[in-house]
Coordinates of C-alpha atoms in Angstrom, one line a residue:
Chain A
M119 CA -12.2 29.5 43.6
S120 CA -15.6 30.7 42.5
D121 CA -15.5 33.8 44.6
E122 CA -12.6 35.1 42.4
T123 CA -15.2 36.6 40.0
N124 CA -13.8 38.8 37.3
G125 CA -15.4 41.9 36.0
A126 CA -17.1 40.0 33.1
G127 CA -19.7 38.6 35.3
E128 CA -20.4 34.9 35.9
R129 CA -19.4 32.6 33.2
F130 CA -21.4 29.6 32.1
A131 CA -19.4 27.4 29.8
I132 CA -20.1 24.4 27.7
G133 CA -18.1 22.2 25.3
I134 CA -18.8 22.4 21.6
S135 CA -17.6 20.1 18.9
F136 CA -18.0 21.9 15.6
G137 CA -17.7 19.7 12.6
N138 CA -18.3 20.0 8.9
S139 CA -21.1 17.4 9.0
S140 CA -22.4 17.7 12.5
S141 CA -21.9 19.5 15.8
S142 CA -22.5 18.6 19.4
I143 CA -22.9 20.4 22.6
A144 CA -21.9 19.0 26.0
R145 CA -21.7 20.0 29.6
I146 CA -20.6 18.5 32.9
N147 CA -23.7 17.3 34.7
P148 CA -24.3 17.7 38.5
E149 CA -22.8 14.3 39.1
G150 CA -19.6 15.5 37.5
K151 CA -19.8 13.5 34.4
A152 CA -19.6 14.8 30.8
E153 CA -22.9 14.6 29.1
V154 CA -23.9 15.5 25.5
I155 CA -27.0 17.7 25.3
A156 CA -29.7 17.0 22.8
N157 CA -31.3 19.9 21.0
E158 CA -35.0 20.5 20.9
E159 CA -35.4 17.9 18.1
G160 CA -33.8 15.3 20.3
D161 CA -30.6 15.2 18.3
R162 CA -27.2 14.8 19.9
Q163 CA -25.3 14.9 16.7
I164 CA -26.8 18.1 15.2
P165 CA -26.1 18.4 11.5
S166 CA -24.1 21.6 10.8
I167 CA -26.6 22.8 8.3
L168 CA -28.7 25.9 7.9
S169 CA -31.6 26.3 5.5
Y170 CA -34.0 29.2 4.7
I171 CA -37.5 29.2 3.4
G172 CA -39.5 32.4 3.2
G173 CA -37.2 34.1 5.6
E174 CA -37.5 31.4 8.2
Q175 CA -34.3 29.7 9.4
Y176 CA -34.1 26.0 9.8
H177 CA -31.2 24.3 11.6
G178 CA -29.9 20.8 12.1
T179 CA -31.9 17.8 11.0
Q180 CA -34.7 20.1 9.7
A181 CA -32.3 21.9 7.5
K182 CA -30.8 18.7 6.3
A183 CA -34.2 17.6 5.0
Q184 CA -34.2 20.7 2.9
L185 CA -31.3 19.4 0.9
I186 CA -33.8 17.7 -1.3
R187 CA -36.3 20.4 -2.1
N188 CA -34.5 23.6 -1.3
S189 CA -30.8 22.8 -1.8
E190 CA -29.8 26.2 -3.2
N191 CA -30.9 28.0 0.0
T192 CA -29.3 25.4 2.3
V193 CA -25.7 25.8 3.5
A194 CA -23.8 22.7 4.6
Y195 CA -20.2 21.6 5.1
F196 CA -18.9 25.1 5.8
R197 CA -16.6 24.6 8.8
D198 CA -13.5 24.1 6.8
Y199 CA -14.1 27.2 4.7
L200 CA -13.9 29.5 7.8
G201 CA -10.9 31.8 7.7
K202 CA -9.8 30.5 4.4
D203 CA -9.0 32.0 1.1
F204 CA -11.5 31.2 -1.7
K205 CA -8.8 29.7 -3.9
S206 CA -7.6 27.3 -1.2
I207 CA -11.0 25.6 -0.5
D208 CA -12.4 22.5 -2.0
P209 CA -16.0 23.1 -2.9
T210 CA -16.8 19.4 -3.7
P211 CA -18.9 18.7 -0.5
C212 CA -21.2 21.6 -1.4
H213 CA -22.2 20.3 -4.9
N214 CA -25.6 19.4 -3.6
S215 CA -26.3 22.5 -1.5
A216 CA -25.6 26.2 -1.8
H217 CA -22.3 26.7 -3.6
P218 CA -19.5 28.7 -2.0
I219 CA -18.6 32.0 -3.9
Q220 CA -15.9 34.5 -3.5
T221 CA -16.5 37.8 -1.7
D222 CA -13.5 40.0 -1.1
S223 CA -11.0 37.6 0.4
T224 CA -13.4 35.3 2.1
V225 CA -15.9 32.6 1.2
A226 CA -19.6 33.3 1.1
F227 CA -22.9 31.8 0.0
S228 CA -25.6 33.4 -2.1
I229 CA -28.9 32.4 -0.4
R230 CA -32.4 33.8 -0.1
D231 CA -32.4 34.1 3.7
T232 CA -35.1 36.8 3.9
E233 CA -38.6 37.0 2.6
S234 CA -37.5 38.9 -0.5
E235 CA -36.8 37.0 -3.7
T236 CA -33.4 38.5 -4.2
P237 CA -30.6 36.4 -2.7
N238 CA -28.2 37.8 -0.2
T239 CA -24.5 37.2 0.0
V240 CA -23.8 35.7 3.4
T241 CA -20.2 35.1 4.5
V242 CA -19.1 31.9 6.0
S243 CA -18.3 33.7 9.2
E244 CA -21.9 34.9 9.4
I245 CA -23.2 31.4 8.7
T246 CA -20.9 30.1 11.5
T247 CA -22.2 32.7 13.9
R248 CA -25.9 31.7 13.1
H249 CA -25.0 28.1 13.6
L250 CA -23.3 28.6 16.9
L251 CA -26.1 30.9 18.0
R252 CA -28.6 28.0 17.5
L253 CA -26.3 25.6 19.4
K254 CA -26.0 28.1 22.2
Q255 CA -29.7 28.5 22.3
S256 CA -30.3 24.8 22.4
A257 CA -27.9 24.5 25.3
S258 CA -29.3 27.4 27.2
D259 CA -32.9 26.1 26.8
Y260 CA -31.8 22.7 28.1
L261 CA -29.9 24.0 31.0
G262 CA -32.3 26.8 31.8
K263 CA -29.4 29.2 32.1
E264 CA -27.8 31.6 29.6
V265 CA -24.7 29.9 28.2
N266 CA -22.0 32.6 27.5
A267 CA -18.7 30.8 27.1
A268 CA -17.4 27.7 25.4
V269 CA -14.5 25.5 24.7
I270 CA -14.6 24.5 21.0
T271 CA -12.7 21.7 19.3
V272 CA -10.8 22.2 16.1
P273 CA -8.8 19.9 13.9
T274 CA -5.0 19.8 14.5
D275 CA -4.3 21.4 11.1
F276 CA -6.5 24.5 11.8
N277 CA -4.3 27.6 11.1
D278 CA -4.2 30.8 13.0
A279 CA -6.5 32.6 10.6
Q280 CA -9.1 29.8 11.0
R281 CA -8.8 30.0 14.7
E282 CA -9.2 33.7 14.8
A283 CA -12.2 33.6 12.4
L284 CA -13.9 30.9 14.6
T285 CA -13.3 32.9 17.8
A286 CA -14.7 36.0 16.2
A287 CA -17.7 34.2 14.8
A288 CA -18.4 32.7 18.3
K289 CA -18.0 36.1 19.9
A290 CA -20.6 37.5 17.5
A291 CA -22.9 34.7 18.7
G292 CA -22.4 35.8 22.3
L293 CA -20.0 33.0 23.1
D294 CA -16.8 33.7 24.8
V295 CA -14.3 31.2 23.5
L296 CA -12.3 30.2 26.5
Q297 CA -10.0 28.0 24.5
L298 CA -9.8 26.1 21.2
I299 CA -8.6 22.6 21.8
H300 CA -7.6 19.9 19.3
E301 CA -10.1 17.2 18.5
P302 CA -7.9 14.2 19.1
V303 CA -6.7 15.5 22.5
A304 CA -10.4 16.2 23.4
A305 CA -11.1 12.5 22.6
A306 CA -8.2 11.3 24.7
L307 CA -9.3 13.5 27.6
A308 CA -12.9 12.2 27.4
Y309 CA -11.5 8.7 28.0
D310 CA -9.0 9.7 30.6
A311 CA -11.4 11.7 32.7
R312 CA -13.6 8.7 33.4
P313 CA -13.5 7.9 37.1
E314 CA -12.2 4.3 36.4
A315 CA -9.3 5.5 34.3
T316 CA -5.9 5.7 35.8
V317 CA -3.1 8.1 34.8
T318 CA -0.5 6.0 32.9
D319 CA 2.2 6.7 30.4
K320 CA 0.9 5.5 27.1
L321 CA 1.0 6.1 23.4
T322 CA -2.5 6.7 21.9
V323 CA -3.6 6.8 18.3
V324 CA -6.8 8.8 17.8
A325 CA -8.6 8.0 14.6
D326 CA -11.2 10.7 14.0
L327 CA -13.3 9.3 11.1
G328 CA -15.7 12.0 10.1
G329 CA -18.3 12.7 7.4
T330 CA -16.2 14.3 4.7
R331 CA -12.7 14.1 6.1
S332 CA -10.7 11.9 8.4
D333 CA -7.8 12.7 10.7
A334 CA -5.5 10.6 12.7
A335 CA -3.0 11.7 15.4
V336 CA -0.4 10.0 17.6
I337 CA -0.5 11.3 21.1
A338 CA 2.1 10.6 23.8
S339 CA 0.3 10.7 27.2
R340 CA 2.8 11.0 30.0
G341 CA 1.7 11.7 33.5
G342 CA -1.6 12.8 32.2
M343 CA -0.1 15.4 29.9
Y344 CA -0.5 15.1 26.1
T345 CA 1.9 15.8 23.4
I346 CA 1.0 15.3 19.7
L347 CA 3.8 13.4 18.0
A348 CA 2.3 13.2 14.5
T349 CA -0.9 13.9 12.6
A350 CA -2.3 12.7 9.2
H351 CA -5.3 14.0 7.3
D352 CA -7.4 12.7 4.5
Y353 CA -9.7 15.3 3.1
E354 CA -11.6 13.0 0.8
L355 CA -12.2 10.1 3.0
G356 CA -15.1 9.8 5.4
G357 CA -18.6 8.6 5.8
S358 CA -19.6 10.1 2.5
S359 CA -17.1 7.7 0.8
L360 CA -19.1 4.9 2.4
D361 CA -22.4 6.5 1.5
Q362 CA -21.3 6.6 -2.1
I363 CA -20.9 2.8 -2.1
V364 CA -24.4 2.3 -0.7
I365 CA -25.8 4.8 -3.2
D366 CA -24.1 3.2 -6.2
H367 CA -25.2 -0.3 -5.1
F368 CA -28.8 0.8 -4.9
A369 CA -28.7 2.9 -8.0
K370 CA -27.4 -0.1 -10.0
E371 CA -30.2 -2.2 -8.7
F372 CA -32.7 0.5 -9.7
I373 CA -31.3 0.8 -13.2
K374 CA -31.5 -3.0 -13.6
K375 CA -35.2 -2.8 -12.8
H376 CA -36.3 0.5 -14.3
K377 CA -33.7 1.5 -16.9
T378 CA -33.1 5.0 -15.5
D379 CA -30.3 6.2 -13.4
P380 CA -31.7 8.1 -10.3
R381 CA -28.2 9.7 -9.8
E382 CA -28.7 11.8 -13.0
N383 CA -31.5 13.7 -11.5
A384 CA -30.5 16.2 -8.8
R385 CA -33.5 15.5 -6.6
G386 CA -33.1 11.8 -7.0
L387 CA -29.5 12.0 -6.1
A388 CA -30.3 14.1 -3.0
K389 CA -32.9 11.5 -1.9
L390 CA -30.5 8.7 -2.4
K391 CA -27.8 10.5 -0.5
M392 CA -30.1 11.2 2.5
E393 CA -31.5 7.6 2.6
G394 CA -28.2 6.0 1.7
E395 CA -26.6 7.6 4.7
A396 CA -29.4 6.4 7.0
T397 CA -29.0 2.9 5.6
R398 CA -25.2 3.0 6.1
K399 CA -25.7 4.0 9.7
A400 CA -28.3 1.3 10.2
L401 CA -25.7 -1.3 9.0
S402 CA -23.4 -0.3 11.9
L403 CA -26.1 -1.4 14.3
G404 CA -27.9 -4.2 12.6
T405 CA -26.9 -6.9 10.1
N406 CA -29.6 -5.9 7.7
A407 CA -30.9 -2.5 6.6
T408 CA -33.6 -1.4 4.3
L409 CA -33.9 1.6 2.0
S410 CA -37.1 3.0 0.8
I411 CA -37.6 6.2 -1.2
E412 CA -40.8 7.6 -2.5
S413 CA -40.7 8.7 -6.1
L414 CA -37.0 8.2 -6.6
A415 CA -37.0 8.8 -10.3
D416 CA -39.7 9.1 -12.9
G417 CA -42.3 8.9 -10.1
I418 CA -41.3 5.3 -9.2
D419 CA -41.2 4.3 -5.5
Y420 CA -38.2 2.2 -4.6
G421 CA -37.5 -0.1 -1.7
S422 CA -34.7 -2.6 -1.2
T423 CA -32.5 -4.2 1.5
I424 CA -28.8 -4.8 1.9
N425 CA -27.1 -7.0 4.5
R426 CA -23.9 -6.1 6.3
T427 CA -21.8 -8.8 4.7
R428 CA -22.6 -7.5 1.3
Y429 CA -21.9 -3.9 2.4
E430 CA -18.6 -4.9 4.0
L431 CA -17.6 -6.7 0.8
L432 CA -18.3 -3.6 -1.3
S433 CA -16.6 -1.3 1.1
N434 CA -13.4 -3.3 1.7
K435 CA -11.3 -0.9 -0.2
V436 CA -12.6 2.2 1.7
F437 CA -12.2 0.4 5.0
A438 CA -8.6 -0.3 4.1
Q439 CA -8.1 3.4 3.5
F440 CA -9.3 4.2 7.0
T441 CA -6.9 1.8 8.6
G442 CA -4.2 2.9 6.1
L443 CA -4.5 6.4 7.6
I444 CA -3.9 4.9 11.1
E445 CA -0.8 3.1 9.8
Q446 CA 0.4 6.2 8.0
V447 CA 0.3 8.3 11.1
I448 CA 2.2 5.7 13.2
K449 CA 4.8 5.6 10.5
K450 CA 5.0 9.4 10.5
A451 CA 5.7 9.4 14.2
E452 CA 8.5 6.9 13.5
L453 CA 6.8 4.3 15.6
D454 CA 5.7 0.8 15.2
V455 CA 2.2 -0.7 15.9
L456 CA 3.9 -2.5 18.8
D457 CA 4.5 0.8 20.5
I458 CA 0.9 1.8 20.5
D459 CA -1.0 1.2 23.8
E460 CA -4.5 2.3 22.7
V461 CA -6.4 3.3 19.6
I462 CA -9.3 5.6 20.2
F463 CA -11.9 5.6 17.5
S464 CA -13.7 8.9 17.3
G465 CA -16.2 10.4 14.8
G466 CA -19.4 9.0 13.4
V467 CA -17.8 6.4 11.0
S468 CA -16.1 4.8 14.0
H469 CA -19.4 3.1 14.7
T470 CA -18.7 0.8 11.7
P471 CA -17.9 -2.5 13.3
K472 CA -15.6 -3.7 10.5
I473 CA -13.2 -0.8 10.7
A474 CA -12.4 -1.5 14.4
Q475 CA -12.1 -5.2 13.6
I476 CA -9.5 -4.5 10.9
A477 CA -7.7 -2.3 13.3
R478 CA -7.8 -5.2 15.9
S479 CA -6.0 -7.4 13.4
I480 CA -3.3 -4.8 12.8
F481 CA -2.3 -4.2 16.3
P482 CA -0.9 -6.6 18.9
E483 CA -3.2 -8.1 21.5
K484 CA -2.1 -5.7 24.3
T485 CA -3.2 -2.7 22.3
Q486 CA -6.6 -1.5 23.4
I487 CA -9.0 -0.7 20.6
L488 CA -11.6 1.7 22.0
A489 CA -14.5 1.3 19.7
P490 CA -18.1 0.2 20.3
S491 CA -17.6 -3.1 18.5
T492 CA -14.4 -4.1 20.2
L493 CA -15.0 -2.8 23.7
T494 CA -18.4 -2.8 25.4
S495 CA -17.4 0.1 27.7
A496 CA -16.3 2.3 24.9
I497 CA -17.7 5.8 24.8
N498 CA -19.9 6.7 21.9
P499 CA -17.4 7.8 19.3
S500 CA -19.6 10.6 18.0
E501 CA -19.6 12.2 21.5
L502 CA -15.9 12.1 22.3
S503 CA -14.7 15.5 21.3
A504 CA -17.7 17.3 22.7
R505 CA -17.3 15.6 26.0
G506 CA -13.6 16.4 26.1
A507 CA -14.4 20.1 25.4
A508 CA -17.0 20.1 28.2
I509 CA -14.4 18.6 30.6
Q510 CA -11.9 21.3 29.7
A511 CA -14.5 24.0 29.9
S512 CA -15.4 22.9 33.4
L513 CA -11.7 23.0 34.4
I514 CA -11.0 26.5 33.2
Q515 CA -14.3 28.3 33.3
E516 CA -13.5 29.8 36.7
F517 CA -10.1 31.0 35.6
E518 CA -9.7 34.6 34.7
T519 CA -9.2 35.2 30.9
E520 CA -5.7 36.4 31.6
D521 CA -4.9 33.2 33.5
I522 CA -6.1 31.1 30.6
E523 CA -4.1 33.1 28.1
Q524 CA -1.0 32.8 30.2
S525 CA -1.4 29.1 30.7
I526 CA -1.8 28.3 27.1
H527 CA 1.0 30.6 26.0
P528 CA 3.9 28.9 24.1
M529 CA 6.2 29.8 26.9
V530 CA 4.3 27.2 29.0
T531 CA 3.5 24.6 26.3
A532 CA 7.0 24.5 24.8
T533 CA 8.7 21.9 27.0
P534 CA 11.7 19.7 26.7
H535 CA 10.8 16.1 26.2
L536 CA 13.0 13.1 26.9
N537 CA 14.6 11.7 23.8
K538 CA 15.6 8.4 25.4
A539 CA 13.9 6.3 27.9
I540 CA 15.3 6.2 31.4
G541 CA 15.1 3.0 33.4
V542 CA 16.9 0.5 35.5
E543 CA 19.2 -2.2 34.3
F544 CA 18.9 -5.6 35.9
T545 CA 21.8 -8.1 35.6
S546 CA 21.3 -11.7 36.6
G547 CA 24.2 -13.8 35.4
D548 CA 24.9 -12.9 31.8
A549 CA 21.5 -11.6 31.0
V550 CA 21.0 -7.9 31.1
E551 CA 17.5 -6.6 31.2
F552 CA 16.4 -3.0 31.0
L553 CA 13.1 -1.9 32.5
P554 CA 12.0 1.6 31.4
L555 CA 10.7 3.9 34.1
L556 CA 10.4 7.1 32.2
N557 CA 9.6 6.6 28.6
T558 CA 10.7 8.7 25.6
Q559 CA 8.7 11.8 24.9
T560 CA 8.1 12.5 28.6
A561 CA 7.7 16.2 29.2
L562 CA 10.1 17.7 31.7
P563 CA 10.2 18.3 34.6
A564 CA 8.9 14.8 35.6
R565 CA 9.1 12.5 38.5
R566 CA 8.5 8.8 38.7
V567 CA 8.5 6.3 41.5
A568 CA 8.8 2.6 41.1
Q569 CA 9.3 -0.4 43.4
Y570 CA 11.5 -3.3 42.5
N571 CA 11.7 -6.7 44.1
V572 CA 15.1 -7.5 45.5
P573 CA 16.8 -10.9 45.2
A574 CA 15.1 -13.4 47.4
E575 CA 18.0 -13.6 49.9
G576 CA 18.1 -9.9 50.4
G577 CA 21.4 -8.2 51.3
D578 CA 23.0 -5.3 49.4
V579 CA 21.2 -4.1 46.3
F580 CA 22.8 -2.4 43.4
I581 CA 20.8 -0.1 41.2
R582 CA 22.0 1.1 37.9
V583 CA 20.0 3.9 36.3
C584 CA 20.5 4.0 32.5
E585 CA 19.3 5.5 29.3
G586 CA 17.8 3.0 27.0
S587 CA 16.2 2.7 23.7
R588 CA 13.6 0.3 22.3
E589 CA 14.1 -1.8 19.3
I590 CA 11.9 -4.0 17.3
K591 CA 13.3 -7.5 17.3
V592 CA 12.2 -9.5 14.3
T593 CA 12.5 -13.2 14.6
K594 CA 12.1 -15.1 11.4
P595 CA 11.4 -18.8 11.9
E596 CA 13.7 -21.1 10.1
P597 CA 12.2 -22.4 6.8
K598 CA 12.3 -26.0 7.9
A599 CA 8.9 -26.9 6.5
K600 CA 10.4 -27.9 3.1
E601 CA 12.2 -30.9 4.4
E602 CA 9.1 -32.4 5.9
K603 CA 7.1 -32.1 2.8
P604 CA 7.5 -35.4 1.0
K605 CA 5.0 -37.5 2.9
T606 CA 1.4 -38.6 2.5
E607 CA -1.1 -36.3 1.0
D608 CA -2.9 -35.6 4.2
D609 CA 0.3 -34.6 5.9
E610 CA 1.3 -32.4 3.1
D611 CA -1.8 -30.3 3.4
D612 CA -1.1 -30.0 7.1
S613 CA 2.5 -29.0 6.8
D614 CA 1.6 -26.5 4.2
F615 CA -0.8 -24.8 6.5
D616 CA 1.8 -24.9 9.3
S617 CA 4.5 -23.4 7.2
D618 CA 2.3 -20.6 6.2
D619 CA 1.6 -20.0 9.8
E620 CA 5.3 -20.1 10.7
E621 CA 6.5 -17.8 8.0
E622 CA 4.8 -15.0 9.8
E623 CA 7.7 -13.3 11.5
I624 CA 7.6 -12.7 15.2
R625 CA 8.1 -9.1 16.1
E626 CA 8.7 -7.9 19.6
V627 CA 9.9 -4.9 21.5
V628 CA 13.2 -5.2 23.2
W629 CA 15.0 -2.7 25.3
K630 CA 18.6 -2.0 25.0
T631 CA 20.8 -0.1 27.5
E632 CA 22.4 2.9 25.8
Q633 CA 24.5 4.5 28.5
P634 CA 24.6 4.4 32.3
I635 CA 23.6 7.5 34.2
A636 CA 24.1 6.7 37.9
E637 CA 24.8 3.8 40.2
L638 CA 23.4 3.4 43.7
A639 CA 23.7 0.9 46.4
V640 CA 21.1 0.2 49.0
K641 CA 22.7 -1.9 51.8
G642 CA 21.2 -4.5 54.1
V643 CA 17.9 -5.0 52.5
K644 CA 15.7 -7.7 54.2
A645 CA 14.9 -10.9 52.4
K646 CA 11.9 -10.6 50.0
G647 CA 12.0 -6.8 50.5
K648 CA 11.4 -4.2 48.0
V649 CA 13.4 -1.2 47.0
E650 CA 11.7 2.0 46.0
L651 CA 13.4 4.2 43.4
M652 CA 12.4 7.7 42.7
I653 CA 13.8 9.7 39.7
H654 CA 13.2 13.3 39.3
I655 CA 14.3 15.0 36.1
N656 CA 14.5 18.8 35.9
A657 CA 13.7 20.8 32.8
D658 CA 17.5 21.4 32.4
L659 CA 18.0 17.6 32.3
G660 CA 19.6 17.4 35.8
L661 CA 18.4 14.4 37.8
Q662 CA 17.8 13.7 41.4
I663 CA 17.7 10.0 42.3
T664 CA 16.5 8.6 45.6
A665 CA 16.5 4.9 46.5
R666 CA 15.3 3.3 49.8
E667 CA 14.1 0.1 51.1
V668 CA 10.3 0.0 51.4
G669 CA 9.6 0.5 55.0
G670 CA 13.2 1.3 55.8
Q671 CA 14.4 4.6 57.3
S672 CA 17.5 5.6 55.5
A673 CA 17.6 6.6 51.8
V674 CA 20.4 6.9 49.3
R675 CA 20.1 10.0 47.3
G676 CA 22.3 11.8 44.8
A677 CA 22.1 14.2 42.0
V678 CA 23.4 14.2 38.4
E679 CA 24.2 17.6 37.0
S680 CA 22.7 18.8 33.8
P681 CA 24.8 18.2 30.7
Chain B
P51 CA 20.4 -7.1 41.5
A52 CA 23.1 -7.8 44.1
L53 CA 25.9 -5.4 44.7
P54 CA 29.0 -6.3 42.7
A55 CA 32.0 -7.0 44.9
G56 CA 34.4 -4.2 45.3
W57 CA 31.9 -1.5 44.3
A58 CA 32.1 1.6 46.5
A59 CA 31.1 5.2 46.2
D60 CA 30.7 8.2 48.4
K61 CA 27.4 7.9 50.2
D62 CA 26.7 4.9 48.1
F63 CA 25.9 7.1 45.0
K64 CA 27.9 7.5 41.9
A65 CA 27.0 9.6 38.9
V66 CA 28.4 7.9 35.9
G67 CA 26.8 9.7 33.0
K68 CA 24.5 12.5 31.8
L69 CA 21.3 12.6 29.9
S70 CA 21.4 13.0 26.2
A71 CA 19.8 16.1 24.7
A72 CA 16.0 16.5 25.0
T73 CA 13.6 17.4 22.1
Q74 CA 11.7 20.6 22.4
R75 CA 8.0 19.9 21.8
N76 CA 4.7 21.5 22.5
L77 CA 2.4 20.1 25.1
E78 CA -1.3 20.2 24.5
P79 CA -2.8 22.8 26.9
V80 CA -5.6 20.4 27.9
G81 CA -6.5 18.4 31.0
P82 CA -6.1 18.7 34.7
H83 CA -2.4 17.6 34.7
F84 CA -1.4 20.2 32.2
L85 CA -3.1 22.9 34.2
A86 CA -1.2 21.8 37.2
H87 CA 2.0 21.9 35.2
A88 CA 1.2 25.4 33.9
R89 CA 0.6 26.5 37.4
R90 CA 3.9 25.2 38.6
K91 CA 5.7 26.7 35.7
R92 CA 4.2 30.1 36.0
H93 CA 4.9 30.4 39.7
H94 CA 8.3 28.6 39.4
R95 CA 7.3 26.0 41.9
T96 CA 8.6 22.5 42.2
F97 CA 6.4 19.4 42.6
S98 CA 6.9 19.2 46.4
E99 CA 6.2 22.9 46.9
D100 CA 3.1 22.5 44.8
E101 CA 1.9 19.6 46.9
R102 CA 2.3 21.6 50.1
I103 CA -0.1 24.3 49.0

């Protein structure tokens, strides 16, 4: 494919995740695996911050350090301002750095980015370009080859103006945006592209817990193709909410000792923010973390420790907000926790062990919780979207621009999805059981093959293909505990505990046949044989069904016309 | 399941119903399987034609 070069010359693409708090760059290494690239400072999560002193530009962690001494010439948290109207933005995250101002219809910052003392007005697009330029430079330096194209991840609620502004800003940085992909889908792709992963039909919840905002999405993955069923956003919830808890905790301790509030002094607050964040991150790894700040307020040095239990106690409410967002998005998709096959934790805050543990208790046991604290083979949540972008970049970088545009055109993406599951009904005596083969929300056309055991004695086999729907069956245990109560004291305690346990209703998924589609008969099947059934559904809802004995010669086939 | 007595159909196949309406949704244009789908759709190929190439 590589000899199909287009006029634009050779493309060299990477994946970029561009966030409000931090950004990452990733590529596919020669072994074919996605790998996040560290910048020259050794950071893989590069703070999306730019700072200027005496005309010199600082980026990433170096710029972040400037938030204390040089906050007015430091630009941070600007991703969500791109392509937006000034009136529609929330300037809260920028309180402690350069403030956004209005210029024409766009958002800008007034900063001294040259050697002169008079500040310049720099638009958010320009800031983005400078930021992407640095990312591009870091990647090019690492790879020893000029990077000129990228796949960039964006939130699901990014509108067309924001997409256009980002593409233009990247273009100005010398990066050809091959495609903008959605962050949750990138995270799902990062997991599904692992060599040990198999393509299955599943429902995934991606919880992207960021620094200043958190997003959740329900994705139906059918035959390796993704469809977003619902999204939920919280623009005030993120790592900064947790940082605030740590900051308040230490500030109160400081007040008790020294009678001044370090939060009232801008520099003191900036120092607390910086160190508080580091302490919060340390608590995700260890059970104890220290905080020490030189000259926090009134020239007093301050040092203290906090343990994880204490932190989790203080943060309980915020943790519940994170899991509440997950529950909210499932509800929005009109689904139940029982329907969810896996939960992918993405974003920096996903390192917090307690959040994954709370999620573990919400979901049934079969649901996979993909977070470092619940699964040892989990991918670093901070790297997921950059890796997904790198995988997508490697898939499409050899395509011609026109091919990419045509492929992602709505004509191609708009696809009918099955409204009801299709499966096979099994009758044994009075019991009717339905086994789904193609689940709801499967994109059409689709084809599935399954093998079923035939009755032990063999003979003629009857297959009934039906539409079915899933229901949540709630079984409430009978309140029988009360009768048993009047007994000895010891017993009473026991029965109390039991009744509490029993009162928890049992919820399960049951499948119900809605209407039959086709009936087939496979005759003369050997004992203990298997029957293979293939269902192919066209985009116009017509079906072709084929059934044959495994290893047998003849097949039964037929078609059902589209409605 | 065993064949019920007295069931018969032409070539052992009987269509008894049709699918209910589908929902129109947008696929995410990401991943190898989507790209394969896009290729089929743009060239109006079926699964088996695609496999042969």
